[in-house]
Structures are given as structure tokens and as C-alpha cells.
Amino acid sequence: MNQKAQISNDKGLRFFGKMTASVTHEIKNALATINENAGLLTDYIAMAARGRPLDTEQLNKLSMRIKDQVKRADTLLKTLNRLAHSVDDPIKTVNLSEILQLFALLSVRFAAPRGITVDIGGRPESINIQTSPLLLLNALFLCLEFSMEATGRSQCIELKPEKTDTGVRIYFSPLPGIDRLSNDSFLSSQIPDLLENLTADFIIDTEAKSVALDLSDPLRPS
Amino acid sequence: MRVLLVDDEEELVSALAERLLLRDIDAEWFTTGTDALQRVESGCFDLAVLDMKMPKISGLALREKLHAKCPAMKFIFLTGYGSEKDFASATAKVGTADYLVKPVDIEVLLGRMHELLNSERGVK
């Protein structure tokens, strides 16, 4: 493996760790919420044993809360499982719609604390591309981090994929605050090796108020 | 005992407050540091139980602000950190004695609360 590929792999591993830590932290929160609500149920039952009547409405509410949190934890575990399988093959055919859905789930914990939502629209047209799923997720995440600095008053970042002659381009917009950001430091410090290994490019369009990840399909004839 | 609970997980913090109330502890809960700070304008608590990781104001930053307003208030931190490394880095900041990992056993939390209030070894 050449040095650039090694650097890119190391960055991919760090990204994988960061996402895993984030999702498992969220799972802990779901479990802690289940723990408190189950504990409260136990408290009510203990009080009923001492003669206080049970409030069925309260019990029902707690039961619903527990069910909701189990569902939340299940969604998080499925997300983690999909992330884990993203490294099964270094390069494979990726359904862009599916990878964007996974990306949206992974990015919630980073965007939501800043009051930002990530919108991937309905189900975008079916686009398949040969790429590294993990490196693509990593590049998308770096684009999102850049975009979150440029949202200005907009609190929603929309991701829109479009087919190109050589692959696909994924737009992040609207970014009204993009003018005041310097892309030089971002590009030089963060992603050149990653982009090279992905055969991708990062495009900033200050007029359209967007950034885009331009991804080439290495197996597509040019 | 008057306890302030702050955690952005509403269903967690409200259930915890209810469990403390059932044990005759006067607990009030908030999901943001901003709301908690606004509340202490009208009076301090004996102890605050804070989530470490919250949007906008972290648990540690909130402790500083609460301590400035209520110097006698004691603090316990809750966190979802899962690994030994995470635990070590977090405890280095706050001290192991005042730090509990979620999910928390209510009896352990109560024990820690009483310990803190019956001694002077709280984080100030």
C-alpha cells in the first residue's frame, strides 16, 4: 500500500471510530432512559404493594416510553451494523440512495446539537456507483462539517445527488454563509489524499451557495 | 435536599426526577443549561446532577456557570461514555468521586448524593 493510501486508510479508520463512538453513546442514552422508566415502573409497583392504587394511564405512558426507546436503540444498532458492513469490500457497487440514508442517520448527532437538519429528500433516483463505501461516507462527513460552518441562517442542509458523465455529484446546499469561509485550509489539511483515493473532487460554488462532492466511477468508461 | 437535574434526554431526566420525588427528594429537571441557569436566578439548589454531553452548554461549562451563581452547590456528573479511555479522560476533568456512567442505579446515585452533602469534598 502506498503512503497516500495508508494515510487515507488511517483517516477512514479514525472516521469509523468517531461514528462508532457517537452511535454507541446514543445507544447508552436509550438504555439509560429505559433504565429510568423501568425503574419508575418498579417504584409504582412497590408502592402498589404498600396500598397505593396503580394509575393505569401512568403505567401505559411508561410502557410506551420504553417501547419507543427500544425502537430507537434498534434503529441505532441497525445503523451501526450497516456502518460495520461498509468495510466488507474495499470497493463495491454502492446504491447512492442507501448510502445517503445511512449518512443522514450518522450525521444527526453532529448536526442536531447545532440546530441543523440534514435532508436527503424523498427517495432520490436510483444511482449505483463503484466506490469505497467507508471513504465515501468519510468524504461526505467532511463536506458536511464544512457546510455546517457555511449555513448562515439556514438551518437545513439539503443533499442532492446528480448523475454526471463520469459518475455522480452530490450537492450540499443552501450555504448562504459560504462566502466568508476559506476553502484553502480545509482542502489542504483535510481531504486531498482521501479525494485522490476516491477519485473524487470537492467543488465550491459561491454563486450557487453550494459545495459538491464530485465522484468518478473508476469502472465507468470515460 | 433540593436537587437540580439537567439532561437533554427529556424522558430520562423527567423519570429520574419522578423517582427522586417518590423518595422525598425535591427534584426539578431541565433539558437545557440555559433553562437551568434561568431557574437558579430565583434560588439555588443543594446539589446538581448534570449530563456531561449536552448541546450548546456542556455539563462542565454549566457547572462553572452554576458555581458562579451558587458557590455552595455540589455536583454529580452523568455520562454515556462507554470505554475505559473515555471514562479516564472524563474523570480526569471532574474527579471520579463525582462521576457516574449511565445507566445509573438509583441507589448508587442516592448514596453519592448523601455522601456529597454530608461531607465537604464536592467539586467546587
JSON list of N, CA and C in Angstrom, two decimals, chain A residues 114-148:
[
{"chain": "A", "resi": 114, "resn": "ARG", "atom": "N", "xyz": [-26.30, 21.57, 16.78]},
{"chain": "A", "resi": 114, "resn": "ARG", "atom": "CA", "xyz": [-26.12, 22.91, 16.23]},
{"chain": "A", "resi": 114, "resn": "ARG", "atom": "C", "xyz": [-27.42, 23.43, 15.62]},
{"chain": "A", "resi": 115, "resn": "GLY", "atom": "N", "xyz": [-28.51, 22.70, 15.86]},
{"chain": "A", "resi": 115, "resn": "GLY", "atom": "CA", "xyz": [-29.82, 23.12, 15.35]},
{"chain": "A", "resi": 115, "resn": "GLY", "atom": "C", "xyz": [-29.94, 22.94, 13.85]},
{"chain": "A", "resi": 116, "resn": "ILE", "atom": "N", "xyz": [-29.12, 22.06, 13.28]},
{"chain": "A", "resi": 116, "resn": "ILE", "atom": "CA", "xyz": [-29.12, 21.87, 11.82]},
{"chain": "A", "resi": 116, "resn": "ILE", "atom": "C", "xyz": [-29.71, 20.49, 11.48]},
{"chain": "A", "resi": 117, "resn": "THR", "atom": "N", "xyz": [-30.56, 20.47, 10.44]},
{"chain": "A", "resi": 117, "resn": "THR", "atom": "CA", "xyz": [-31.07, 19.19, 9.97]},
{"chain": "A", "resi": 117, "resn": "THR", "atom": "C", "xyz": [-30.43, 18.87, 8.61]},
{"chain": "A", "resi": 118, "resn": "VAL", "atom": "N", "xyz": [-30.26, 17.59, 8.38]},
{"chain": "A", "resi": 118, "resn": "VAL", "atom": "CA", "xyz": [-29.69, 17.13, 7.10]},
{"chain": "A", "resi": 118, "resn": "VAL", "atom": "C", "xyz": [-30.81, 16.44, 6.34]},
{"chain": "A", "resi": 119, "resn": "ASP", "atom": "N", "xyz": [-31.13, 17.00, 5.16]},
{"chain": "A", "resi": 119, "resn": "ASP", "atom": "CA", "xyz": [-32.26, 16.50, 4.40]},
{"chain": "A", "resi": 119, "resn": "ASP", "atom": "C", "xyz": [-31.76, 15.81, 3.13]},
{"chain": "A", "resi": 120, "resn": "ILE", "atom": "N", "xyz": [-32.14, 14.55, 2.97]},
{"chain": "A", "resi": 120, "resn": "ILE", "atom": "CA", "xyz": [-31.74, 13.86, 1.73]},
{"chain": "A", "resi": 120, "resn": "ILE", "atom": "C", "xyz": [-32.94, 13.71, 0.79]},
{"chain": "A", "resi": 121, "resn": "GLY", "atom": "N", "xyz": [-34.00, 14.48, 1.09]},
{"chain": "A", "resi": 121, "resn": "GLY", "atom": "CA", "xyz": [-35.18, 14.46, 0.23]},
{"chain": "A", "resi": 121, "resn": "GLY", "atom": "C", "xyz": [-35.95, 13.16, 0.38]},
{"chain": "A", "resi": 122, "resn": "GLY", "atom": "N", "xyz": [-36.79, 12.89, -0.60]},
{"chain": "A", "resi": 122, "resn": "GLY", "atom": "CA", "xyz": [-37.53, 11.61, -0.59]},
{"chain": "A", "resi": 122, "resn": "GLY", "atom": "C", "xyz": [-36.56, 10.52, -0.99]},
{"chain": "A", "resi": 123, "resn": "ARG", "atom": "N", "xyz": [-36.99, 9.64, -1.83]},
{"chain": "A", "resi": 123, "resn": "ARG", "atom": "CA", "xyz": [-36.04, 8.65, -2.36]},
{"chain": "A", "resi": 123, "resn": "ARG", "atom": "C", "xyz": [-35.49, 9.18, -3.68]},
{"chain": "A", "resi": 124, "resn": "PRO", "atom": "N", "xyz": [-34.21, 9.58, -3.68]},
{"chain": "A", "resi": 124, "resn": "PRO", "atom": "CA", "xyz": [-33.66, 10.08, -4.93]},
{"chain": "A", "resi": 124, "resn": "PRO", "atom": "C", "xyz": [-33.60, 8.99, -5.99]},
{"chain": "A", "resi": 125, "resn": "GLU", "atom": "N", "xyz": [-33.42, 9.41, -7.24]},
{"chain": "A", "resi": 125, "resn": "GLU", "atom": "CA", "xyz": [-33.36, 8.40, -8.31]},
{"chain": "A", "resi": 125, "resn": "GLU", "atom": "C", "xyz": [-32.25, 7.39, -8.01]},
{"chain": "A", "resi": 126, "resn": "SER", "atom": "N", "xyz": [-32.48, 6.18, -8.48]},
{"chain": "A", "resi": 126, "resn": "SER", "atom": "CA", "xyz": [-31.53, 5.11, -8.16]},
{"chain": "A", "resi": 126, "resn": "SER", "atom": "C", "xyz": [-30.22, 5.31, -8.94]},
{"chain": "A", "resi": 127, "resn": "ILE", "atom": "N", "xyz": [-29.15, 5.54, -8.20]},
{"chain": "A", "resi": 127, "resn": "ILE", "atom": "CA", "xyz": [-27.83, 5.71, -8.82]},
{"chain": "A", "resi": 127, "resn": "ILE", "atom": "C", "xyz": [-26.88, 4.72, -8.16]},
{"chain": "A", "resi": 128, "resn": "ASN", "atom": "N", "xyz": [-26.25, 3.89, -8.97]},
{"chain": "A", "resi": 128, "resn": "ASN", "atom": "CA", "xyz": [-25.24, 2.98, -8.44]},
{"chain": "A", "resi": 128, "resn": "ASN", "atom": "C", "xyz": [-23.86, 3.44, -8.87]},
{"chain": "A", "resi": 129, "resn": "ILE", "atom": "N", "xyz": [-22.90, 3.27, -8.00]},
{"chain": "A", "resi": 129, "resn": "ILE", "atom": "CA", "xyz": [-21.54, 3.69, -8.33]},
{"chain": "A", "resi": 129, "resn": "ILE", "atom": "C", "xyz": [-20.54, 2.74, -7.68]},
{"chain": "A", "resi": 130, "resn": "GLN", "atom": "N", "xyz": [-19.44, 2.51, -8.36]},
{"chain": "A", "resi": 130, "resn": "GLN", "atom": "CA", "xyz": [-18.36, 1.68, -7.80]},
{"chain": "A", "resi": 130, "resn": "GLN", "atom": "C", "xyz": [-17.47, 2.58, -6.95]},
{"chain": "A", "resi": 131, "resn": "THR", "atom": "N", "xyz": [-17.39, 2.32, -5.68]},
{"chain": "A", "resi": 131, "resn": "THR", "atom": "CA", "xyz": [-16.57, 3.16, -4.83]},
{"chain": "A", "resi": 131, "resn": "THR", "atom": "C", "xyz": [-16.28, 2.45, -3.50]},
{"chain": "A", "resi": 132, "resn": "SER", "atom": "N", "xyz": [-15.51, 3.12, -2.65]},
{"chain": "A", "resi": 132, "resn": "SER", "atom": "CA", "xyz": [-15.30, 2.61, -1.31]},
{"chain": "A", "resi": 132, "resn": "SER", "atom": "C", "xyz": [-16.38, 3.22, -0.41]},
{"chain": "A", "resi": 133, "resn": "PRO", "atom": "N", "xyz": [-17.29, 2.42, 0.13]},
{"chain": "A", "resi": 133, "resn": "PRO", "atom": "CA", "xyz": [-18.39, 2.99, 0.93]},
{"chain": "A", "resi": 133, "resn": "PRO", "atom": "C", "xyz": [-17.89, 3.79, 2.13]},
{"chain": "A", "resi": 134, "resn": "LEU", "atom": "N", "xyz": [-16.85, 3.27, 2.82]},
{"chain": "A", "resi": 134, "resn": "LEU", "atom": "CA", "xyz": [-16.38, 3.96, 4.02]},
{"chain": "A", "resi": 134, "resn": "LEU", "atom": "C", "xyz": [-15.73, 5.30, 3.68]},
{"chain": "A", "resi": 135, "resn": "LEU", "atom": "N", "xyz": [-14.90, 5.29, 2.63]},
{"chain": "A", "resi": 135, "resn": "LEU", "atom": "CA", "xyz": [-14.25, 6.55, 2.26]},
{"chain": "A", "resi": 135, "resn": "LEU", "atom": "C", "xyz": [-15.26, 7.55, 1.73]},
{"chain": "A", "resi": 136, "resn": "LEU", "atom": "N", "xyz": [-16.30, 7.06, 1.06]},
{"chain": "A", "resi": 136, "resn": "LEU", "atom": "CA", "xyz": [-17.35, 7.96, 0.59]},
{"chain": "A", "resi": 136, "resn": "LEU", "atom": "C", "xyz": [-18.07, 8.59, 1.79]},
{"chain": "A", "resi": 137, "resn": "LEU", "atom": "N", "xyz": [-18.41, 7.78, 2.77]},
{"chain": "A", "resi": 137, "resn": "LEU", "atom": "CA", "xyz": [-19.06, 8.32, 3.98]},
{"chain": "A", "resi": 137, "resn": "LEU", "atom": "C", "xyz": [-18.16, 9.35, 4.66]},
{"chain": "A", "resi": 138, "resn": "ASN", "atom": "N", "xyz": [-16.87, 9.02, 4.71]},
{"chain": "A", "resi": 138, "resn": "ASN", "atom": "CA", "xyz": [-15.90, 9.94, 5.33]},
{"chain": "A", "resi": 138, "resn": "ASN", "atom": "C", "xyz": [-15.88, 11.27, 4.58]},
{"chain": "A", "resi": 139, "resn": "ALA", "atom": "N", "xyz": [-15.81, 11.22, 3.26]},
{"chain": "A", "resi": 139, "resn": "ALA", "atom": "CA", "xyz": [-15.77, 12.45, 2.45]},
{"chain": "A", "resi": 139, "resn": "ALA", "atom": "C", "xyz": [-17.07, 13.25, 2.61]},
{"chain": "A", "resi": 140, "resn": "LEU", "atom": "N", "xyz": [-18.19, 12.53, 2.64]},
{"chain": "A", "resi": 140, "resn": "LEU", "atom": "CA", "xyz": [-19.48, 13.22, 2.83]},
{"chain": "A", "resi": 140, "resn": "LEU", "atom": "C", "xyz": [-19.50, 13.93, 4.18]},
{"chain": "A", "resi": 141, "resn": "PHE", "atom": "N", "xyz": [-18.94, 13.26, 5.19]},
{"chain": "A", "resi": 141, "resn": "PHE", "atom": "CA", "xyz": [-18.94, 13.85, 6.53]},
{"chain": "A", "resi": 141, "resn": "PHE", "atom": "C", "xyz": [-18.07, 15.11, 6.58]},
{"chain": "A", "resi": 142, "resn": "LEU", "atom": "N", "xyz": [-16.94, 15.07, 5.89]},
{"chain": "A", "resi": 142, "resn": "LEU", "atom": "CA", "xyz": [-16.07, 16.26, 5.86]},
{"chain": "A", "resi": 142, "resn": "LEU", "atom": "C", "xyz": [-16.76, 17.40, 5.11]},
{"chain": "A", "resi": 143, "resn": "CYS", "atom": "N", "xyz": [-17.48, 17.06, 4.05]},
{"chain": "A", "resi": 143, "resn": "CYS", "atom": "CA", "xyz": [-18.26, 18.09, 3.33]},
{"chain": "A", "resi": 143, "resn": "CYS", "atom": "C", "xyz": [-19.34, 18.66, 4.25]},
{"chain": "A", "resi": 144, "resn": "LEU", "atom": "N", "xyz": [-19.94, 17.81, 5.03]},
{"chain": "A", "resi": 144, "resn": "LEU", "atom": "CA", "xyz": [-20.98, 18.29, 5.95]},
{"chain": "A", "resi": 144, "resn": "LEU", "atom": "C", "xyz": [-20.38, 19.23, 7.00]},
{"chain": "A", "resi": 145, "resn": "GLU", "atom": "N", "xyz": [-19.23, 18.83, 7.54]},
{"chain": "A", "resi": 145, "resn": "GLU", "atom": "CA", "xyz": [-18.58, 19.70, 8.54]},
{"chain": "A", "resi": 145, "resn": "GLU", "atom": "C", "xyz": [-18.28, 21.08, 7.95]},
{"chain": "A", "resi": 146, "resn": "PHE", "atom": "N", "xyz": [-17.80, 21.09, 6.71]},
{"chain": "A", "resi": 146, "resn": "PHE", "atom": "CA", "xyz": [-17.55, 22.35, 6.03]},
{"chain": "A", "resi": 146, "resn": "PHE", "atom": "C", "xyz": [-18.87, 23.11, 5.84]},
{"chain": "A", "resi": 147, "resn": "SER", "atom": "N", "xyz": [-19.90, 22.39, 5.40]},
{"chain": "A", "resi": 147, "resn": "SER", "atom": "CA", "xyz": [-21.20, 23.02, 5.10]},
{"chain": "A", "resi": 147, "resn": "SER", "atom": "C", "xyz": [-21.83, 23.61, 6.36]},
{"chain": "A", "resi": 148, "resn": "MET", "atom": "N", "xyz": [-21.65, 22.92, 7.49]},
{"chain": "A", "resi": 148, "resn": "MET", "atom": "CA", "xyz": [-22.28, 23.42, 8.74]},
{"chain": "A", "resi": 148, "resn": "MET", "atom": "C", "xyz": [-21.70, 24.76, 9.15]}
]
